């Protein structure tokens, strides 16, 4: 292998390892990184190359044609672009020499390496940023805070490009850093969190061992001091003064005190207390606010300005958690003085007793004194007081009160059986302009006296079975009394056999029969044990009954009712049957009457809504003939009104009167003729009635009139020609026989025939 100098580079030429083979003449190549100028970095040459350009050189492998190229005639290798060692540190290539004429290789393919040479072109970079650390306050010098780490992408094996050195730019004299390891430690003793809680330490790293021309970078480390209990509580003042009104309720917050502790968290928690050997400590209490760590002074007992106007006491604050490494035990507590002034308030009167309870007999006379209430004004002025009973809560109004001295008397008669307790509210009010008042409840119990007579417990209806033997118990009696004696009720009965507050009716003889007597009257006198004793007399009716074998009287109730009425059982049952029969007949008559009324209403509805021809006047009745004069008369059609026909009320004529008038007029008309004044007046009256009555038009239906048509001696009865007074010349009557005319009675009444 041969070596020669070319372009300032040392080139190593290697001889073939096998002597029989021809050898390469080539270089081991190096190229500096970040060089943008293309240049020849080496040359490959075969032993067979005689400078006749008969050998062709070919380059292949990493970067061939991209980063490197070879001159196929001379074998020179050139760079095509700048290279970055941090991207690729070396390239492995293959070289081959080929005979141009035969295109056969003159040397076997050989492999070589081009190494990219490092330069200091990278800045050191810190890892795992940001850096945050905490240490306890008051820690010793040399306490480890944190470790920073930086890396450099340059080649650590080539020169000093990647050799780093650490230093502190900011944070001295409190912190320092190890130059090679980057470990940050404390360098200042007794750092106090209460003075400064946080520090920012700026650390710098430089390559090239810190020599000039190298690169550098920096990072910030945030260092916080954690709290330790190195401070005790301290009150800001030696005396705290508060004021509270005397009417303040229990539990009222009087004030707040605060003992300052520079520590935080659990180290700042404290407990407040009052001195136990003073009276004031029982009137007030102090509690610790868990949020603000303030001491809350609370009222524990009622205040009275007239009794005590000022309270002075000592308050103490003590840390809950102490650390004797930093302070003595006594330094974890502090004391102060509290002064509380009671303010005067105009208060309402106060009753001497919270509740009053009295007793009064129910026979107490009106005006009897029951008791007295008393109230006083606790203020210094001691205003006069007037008393009254609250009428809103006193419904009975059984008592009155003296407004000046509070004496309560009976206002009306009492009755324990009606109300045995009276609850009244008495109000005491100051006579000053403020009119402050207070109230108290008075309970008055009404004591019982014997003022009610005893009576039997219920309405007894005893019976005795036929065949009862002497000495048998017929009925057990008991009594009641509204009174309530202290010893309880004790009743005494006469005419019966007495027991413990009960009495029994006992038969004195045997064999009672209904034939002999159906009932017996037994007077019973009931007497109580009161003083004075009261009694009442009750008469019992004992019925004789035909009992079943078991002694039960199934009809005892009915028989007793019959006997009390003085009739037999059969008579009583007969009366009941007759009464029921009358009720059934009355119901049947009512049903028949309602049925007839419905039938009549149905007939009226059927004849209401028929219509007449439009050419006929609304007040004219429709009629027609099937034959000439003398033809047989048919029954006329029902009368049909042209409009609704409401019932006549005040002016409605009775049917009987109308029928009688028609009969009389027709009987007279065939005697006197149509020219008679009576007949004419009859026609005019009927016509006026039809014209003037707004409710009922004439409902008659006429088949034939006595003097219908021209030449009729009677004239027309129709209202069609009622306005014409002239009559046509008389025509001889072809049929002199009497016509029969049938008039339909008004309002759908029964039919009648009138012949004239």
XYZ file of C-alpha atoms in Angstrom, residues 306-751:
446
model
C -78.724 47.050 84.463
C -76.787 44.120 85.980
C -73.397 44.281 84.234
C -72.285 46.833 81.689
C -68.714 45.770 80.864
C -66.753 42.546 80.436
C -62.933 42.225 80.346
C -61.251 38.925 79.551
C -58.057 37.462 78.080
C -57.898 35.541 74.814
C -55.109 33.179 73.795
C -54.087 31.740 70.392
C -51.992 28.517 70.212
C -50.618 26.707 67.146
C -52.114 23.277 66.620
C -48.840 21.839 65.259
C -45.483 22.875 66.739
C -41.890 22.150 65.638
C -39.325 22.681 68.363
C -36.461 22.477 65.864
C -37.073 26.119 65.023
C -38.829 27.716 68.059
C -39.370 27.094 71.757
C -42.745 25.786 72.863
C -43.810 29.100 74.413
C -43.177 30.921 71.175
C -46.081 29.053 69.556
C -48.715 30.967 71.646
C -49.787 34.576 72.202
C -52.296 36.457 74.408
C -54.415 39.613 74.156
C -57.152 41.390 76.168
C -60.811 41.672 75.136
C -63.084 44.431 76.385
C -66.828 44.093 75.652
C -69.213 46.955 76.477
C -72.956 46.266 76.902
C -75.219 48.895 75.331
C -78.492 49.863 76.983
C -81.710 49.022 75.079
C -85.278 49.992 75.959
C -86.682 46.560 76.797
C -90.295 45.447 77.192
C -91.677 44.556 80.614
C -90.680 41.229 82.094
C -93.174 39.022 83.951
C -92.043 37.605 87.244
C -93.110 34.138 86.127
C -92.768 32.562 82.701
C -96.220 30.939 83.001
C -99.126 31.136 85.446
C -101.443 28.280 86.428
C -104.442 28.717 88.742
C -107.530 26.795 89.819
C -111.077 28.077 90.360
C -114.281 26.167 91.262
C -116.937 26.180 88.594
C -119.510 27.690 90.968
C -117.313 30.722 91.639
C -119.396 33.882 91.627
C -118.832 36.668 89.131
C -116.149 38.978 90.530
C -114.238 36.235 92.334
C -110.473 36.877 92.270
C -108.624 34.075 90.514
C -105.047 35.396 90.788
C -102.679 38.214 89.851
C -99.898 38.596 87.299
C -96.993 40.955 87.794
C -94.449 42.459 85.384
C -91.780 45.127 85.786
C -89.761 47.372 83.542
C -86.144 46.240 83.825
C -84.824 49.502 82.397
C -83.405 52.161 84.656
C -86.372 54.462 84.061
C -88.859 51.829 85.333
C -91.891 53.007 83.317
C -95.443 52.271 84.572
C -97.209 49.234 83.129
C -100.808 48.480 82.188
C -102.276 44.978 81.820
C -104.830 43.600 79.356
C -106.162 40.270 78.087
C -105.555 39.482 74.426
C -109.084 39.308 73.029
C -107.922 37.616 69.855
C -107.056 34.485 71.832
C -109.796 34.659 74.462
C -113.008 33.408 72.860
C -114.928 32.675 76.073
C -114.383 36.110 77.680
C -114.929 34.423 81.042
C -112.358 36.558 82.896
C -111.390 40.217 83.281
C -108.160 41.804 84.444
C -107.462 44.960 86.410
C -105.293 47.099 84.084
C -103.370 48.622 86.979
C -102.418 45.718 89.241
C -102.959 42.642 87.002
C -105.663 41.012 89.149
C -107.808 38.540 87.189
C -111.424 37.978 88.254
C -114.340 35.852 87.034
C -116.413 37.762 84.466
C -119.248 35.275 83.885
C -120.518 31.954 85.193
C -118.244 28.987 84.617
C -119.171 25.460 83.632
C -116.572 22.739 83.904
C -118.608 20.393 81.717
C -118.418 22.967 78.881
C -114.780 24.079 79.323
C -112.577 22.615 82.023
C -109.484 24.662 81.034
C -109.147 28.308 80.048
C -105.971 29.528 78.360
C -105.694 33.301 78.257
C -102.853 35.570 77.184
C -102.101 38.588 79.388
C -100.234 41.492 77.848
C -98.153 44.007 79.832
C -97.487 47.291 78.007
C -95.467 50.339 78.980
C -97.360 53.626 79.056
C -94.528 55.482 77.337
C -94.477 56.520 73.696
C -92.619 53.372 72.661
C -95.466 51.167 73.962
C -93.189 48.188 74.402
C -95.080 45.120 75.533
C -94.681 41.471 76.431
C -97.135 38.672 77.108
C -97.529 35.627 79.296
C -99.863 32.633 79.153
C -102.231 31.998 82.061
C -103.761 28.528 82.482
C -106.918 28.410 84.610
C -108.343 25.027 85.565
C -112.039 24.897 86.443
C -112.623 22.599 89.431
C -115.656 20.360 89.418
C -118.599 20.635 91.820
C -121.576 18.305 91.997
C -124.041 20.259 89.856
C -125.307 17.538 87.484
C -127.799 14.818 88.348
C -126.930 11.247 87.400
C -128.960 9.508 84.711
C -129.217 6.080 83.176
C -126.508 5.330 80.671
C -129.002 4.697 77.833
C -132.682 4.262 77.020
C -133.323 0.812 78.389
C -136.209 -1.304 76.989
C -136.208 -4.343 79.277
C -138.495 -7.332 78.753
C -139.402 -10.361 80.823
C -140.112 -13.741 79.367
C -143.206 -15.643 80.215
C -142.420 -18.280 82.780
C -139.582 -16.296 84.374
C -138.781 -17.558 87.854
C -138.459 -15.374 90.915
C -134.941 -14.085 91.506
C -133.894 -14.082 87.826
C -132.004 -11.027 86.503
C -134.073 -9.156 83.935
C -131.865 -6.140 83.072
C -128.500 -4.737 84.221
C -128.528 -0.944 84.627
C -125.662 1.576 84.708
C -125.577 5.345 85.155
C -123.500 8.314 83.926
C -122.807 11.731 85.398
C -121.093 14.660 83.587
C -119.394 15.626 86.835
C -115.859 14.471 87.602
C -115.386 13.918 91.337
C -111.893 13.390 92.660
C -112.744 10.049 94.222
C -114.566 8.841 91.116
C -118.254 8.104 90.590
C -120.306 6.119 93.099
C -123.971 5.638 92.169
C -126.786 4.359 94.350
C -130.006 2.855 92.922
C -133.378 2.407 94.637
C -136.159 -0.047 93.784
C -133.545 -2.339 92.237
C -130.724 -4.558 93.390
C -127.553 -2.396 93.709
C -124.071 -3.566 92.681
C -120.725 -1.797 92.034
C -122.017 1.389 90.303
C -124.601 -0.814 88.526
C -128.019 -2.203 89.398
C -129.982 -5.233 88.327
C -133.744 -5.614 87.802
C -134.757 -8.918 89.422
C -138.116 -10.724 89.205
C -139.829 -11.039 92.592
C -142.327 -13.657 91.507
C -142.658 -16.376 88.930
C -144.749 -17.121 85.868
C -145.488 -13.862 84.108
C -148.032 -14.159 81.262
C -149.170 -11.719 78.581
C -152.776 -12.615 79.280
C -152.506 -11.236 82.773
C -150.471 -8.144 81.915
C -148.365 -7.057 78.939
C -146.130 -4.496 80.644
C -144.968 -3.173 84.005
C -143.755 0.298 84.994
C -140.749 0.398 87.363
C -139.473 3.739 88.779
C -135.698 3.774 89.387
C -133.998 6.482 91.483
C -130.262 7.090 90.783
C -128.252 9.022 93.408
C -124.580 10.132 93.146
C -122.025 10.415 95.957
C -121.479 14.155 95.682
C -121.923 16.733 98.364
C -124.747 17.518 98.332
C -125.954 14.312 96.713
C -128.121 14.665 93.583
C -130.577 12.132 92.216
C -132.934 11.528 89.286
C -135.938 9.278 88.793
C -136.315 7.174 85.643
C -139.387 5.046 84.865
C -138.674 1.837 82.969
C -141.330 -0.018 80.947
C -140.881 -3.797 81.292
C -142.695 -5.715 78.561
C -143.826 -9.309 78.861
C -142.647 -11.330 75.858
C -143.121 -14.829 74.506
C -139.464 -15.699 74.353
C -137.721 -18.414 72.413
C -136.233 -21.380 74.290
C -132.885 -19.532 74.538
C -134.584 -16.577 76.227
C -134.445 -14.262 73.210
C -137.460 -12.089 72.398
C -137.351 -11.664 68.578
C -140.344 -9.311 68.432
C -139.619 -7.515 71.609
C -139.049 -4.198 69.850
C -142.312 -4.309 67.815
C -144.360 -5.587 70.695
C -142.979 -2.868 72.945
C -144.018 -0.247 70.396
C -147.533 -1.745 70.119
C -147.957 -1.924 73.852
C -146.762 1.633 74.309
C -149.487 2.734 71.842
C -152.164 0.781 73.696
C -152.984 -1.577 70.796
C -152.296 -5.186 70.054
C -149.647 -6.397 67.682
C -152.250 -7.536 65.109
C -153.890 -4.114 65.096
C -150.581 -2.388 64.602
C -149.726 -4.616 61.651
C -153.140 -3.920 60.065
C -152.567 -0.178 60.301
C -149.206 -0.531 58.613
C -150.721 -2.609 55.753
C -153.472 -0.026 55.160
C -150.943 2.774 55.091
C -148.840 0.959 52.490
C -151.970 0.300 50.345
C -152.849 4.011 50.319
C -149.365 4.891 49.185
C -149.521 2.390 46.285
C -152.944 3.731 45.130
C -151.690 7.297 45.212
C -148.750 6.356 43.033
C -151.013 4.585 40.507
C -153.351 7.592 40.261
C -150.407 9.880 39.657
C -149.135 7.609 36.843
C -152.574 7.487 35.132
C -152.968 11.240 35.305
C -149.512 11.788 33.799
C -150.352 9.306 30.995
C -153.528 11.178 30.067
C -151.697 14.474 30.012
C -149.083 13.090 27.627
C -151.816 11.805 25.260
C -153.490 15.214 25.179
C -150.177 16.953 24.444
C -149.552 14.476 21.607
C -152.880 15.333 19.941
C -152.114 19.021 20.158
C -148.712 18.570 18.501
C -150.181 16.566 15.588
C -152.503 19.403 14.503
C -150.069 22.300 14.746
C -147.839 22.351 11.646
C -150.180 21.777 8.678
C -150.312 24.523 5.975
C -153.219 26.136 4.036
C -153.119 27.370 0.415
C -151.374 30.705 -0.086
C -154.512 32.309 -1.653
C -156.544 31.875 1.474
C -156.327 34.490 4.203
C -154.543 33.468 7.331
C -157.705 34.068 9.333
C -160.003 32.013 7.077
C -160.726 28.344 7.508
C -160.343 25.978 4.580
C -163.474 24.242 3.387
C -164.714 22.446 0.234
C -167.752 20.594 -1.253
C -167.663 17.432 -3.279
C -171.113 17.900 -4.809
C -173.733 20.481 -5.593
C -176.468 21.780 -3.448
C -178.112 18.994 -1.670
C -175.165 16.656 -2.016
C -174.347 14.382 0.874
C -172.242 16.070 3.455
C -168.925 14.477 4.419
C -167.122 14.937 7.646
C -165.021 18.077 7.363
C -161.252 18.029 7.494
C -159.551 18.981 10.733
C -159.082 22.654 11.233
C -155.523 23.712 10.372
C -154.019 27.062 11.450
C -151.679 28.899 9.084
C -149.313 29.923 11.829
C -148.215 28.607 15.148
C -150.920 28.712 17.622
C -149.677 29.475 21.111
C -151.951 28.826 24.015
C -154.252 31.593 24.890
C -153.697 32.902 28.328
C -155.758 35.824 29.581
C -158.183 36.188 26.628
C -158.806 32.520 26.025
C -162.514 31.674 25.986
C -163.868 28.608 27.588
C -164.969 25.935 25.120
C -168.320 25.500 26.765
C -169.132 29.218 26.400
C -168.244 29.223 22.687
C -170.248 26.086 21.997
C -173.327 27.433 23.804
C -173.061 30.745 21.889
C -172.905 28.926 18.547
C -175.874 26.725 19.384
C -178.028 29.646 20.461
C -177.098 31.742 17.441
C -177.786 28.941 14.960
C -181.115 28.064 16.514
C -182.241 31.669 16.259
C -180.769 32.240 12.802
C -183.077 29.846 10.927
C -186.015 31.524 12.557
C -185.118 35.129 11.990
C -183.103 34.980 8.721
C -179.876 36.534 7.510
C -181.243 40.074 7.407
C -181.993 40.088 11.078
C -179.816 42.370 13.219
C -179.158 39.636 15.740
C -177.731 37.316 13.117
C -175.647 40.073 11.583
C -174.305 41.070 14.971
C -173.334 37.458 15.651
C -171.361 37.318 12.402
C -169.704 40.663 13.093
C -168.738 39.599 16.618
C -167.126 36.411 15.337
C -165.327 38.331 12.610
C -164.026 40.943 15.090
C -162.851 38.225 17.400
C -160.882 36.620 14.559
C -159.449 39.958 13.404
C -158.526 41.383 16.808
C -157.305 38.312 18.650
C -153.514 38.114 17.895
C -153.183 34.682 19.425
C -156.019 32.433 18.158
C -157.501 32.535 14.644
C -160.816 30.721 14.154
C -160.230 27.005 13.826
C -163.738 25.935 12.648
C -163.993 23.965 9.425
C -167.355 24.327 7.688
C -168.557 22.119 4.865
C -171.739 24.068 4.187
C -173.213 27.236 5.545
C -176.941 27.880 5.837
C -176.824 30.815 3.410
C -173.648 30.196 1.351
C -173.222 31.534 -2.186
C -175.161 34.024 -4.273
C -178.789 34.196 -3.543
C -178.430 32.711 -0.121
C -180.855 34.362 2.229
C -178.398 34.123 5.103
C -175.339 35.517 3.377
C -171.786 34.151 3.536
C -170.147 33.170 6.817
C -166.681 33.196 5.227
C -164.242 35.978 5.996
C -163.182 36.119 2.321
C -166.044 38.358 1.521
C -166.365 39.987 4.914
C -165.268 43.334 3.527
C -168.093 43.391 0.908
C -171.505 44.470 2.115
C -173.424 43.974 -1.184
C -175.295 40.736 -1.738
C -175.914 39.105 -5.089
C -179.552 38.780 -6.316
C -181.440 36.036 -4.729
C -181.819 32.779 -6.649
C -184.574 30.335 -6.059
C -183.656 27.507 -3.848
C -183.539 24.259 -5.754
C -183.690 22.119 -2.722
C -185.848 23.554 0.031
C -184.807 20.960 2.580
C -182.930 21.920 5.651
C -179.079 21.738 5.370
C -177.110 19.956 7.960
C -173.930 21.796 9.020
C -171.138 20.204 11.082
C -168.874 22.574 12.996
C -165.537 21.358 14.239
C -165.274 22.506 17.881
C -162.487 24.966 18.615
C -159.144 23.800 19.848
C -159.633 20.199 18.845
C -162.462 19.581 21.340
C -165.154 16.916 21.030
C -167.421 16.995 17.949
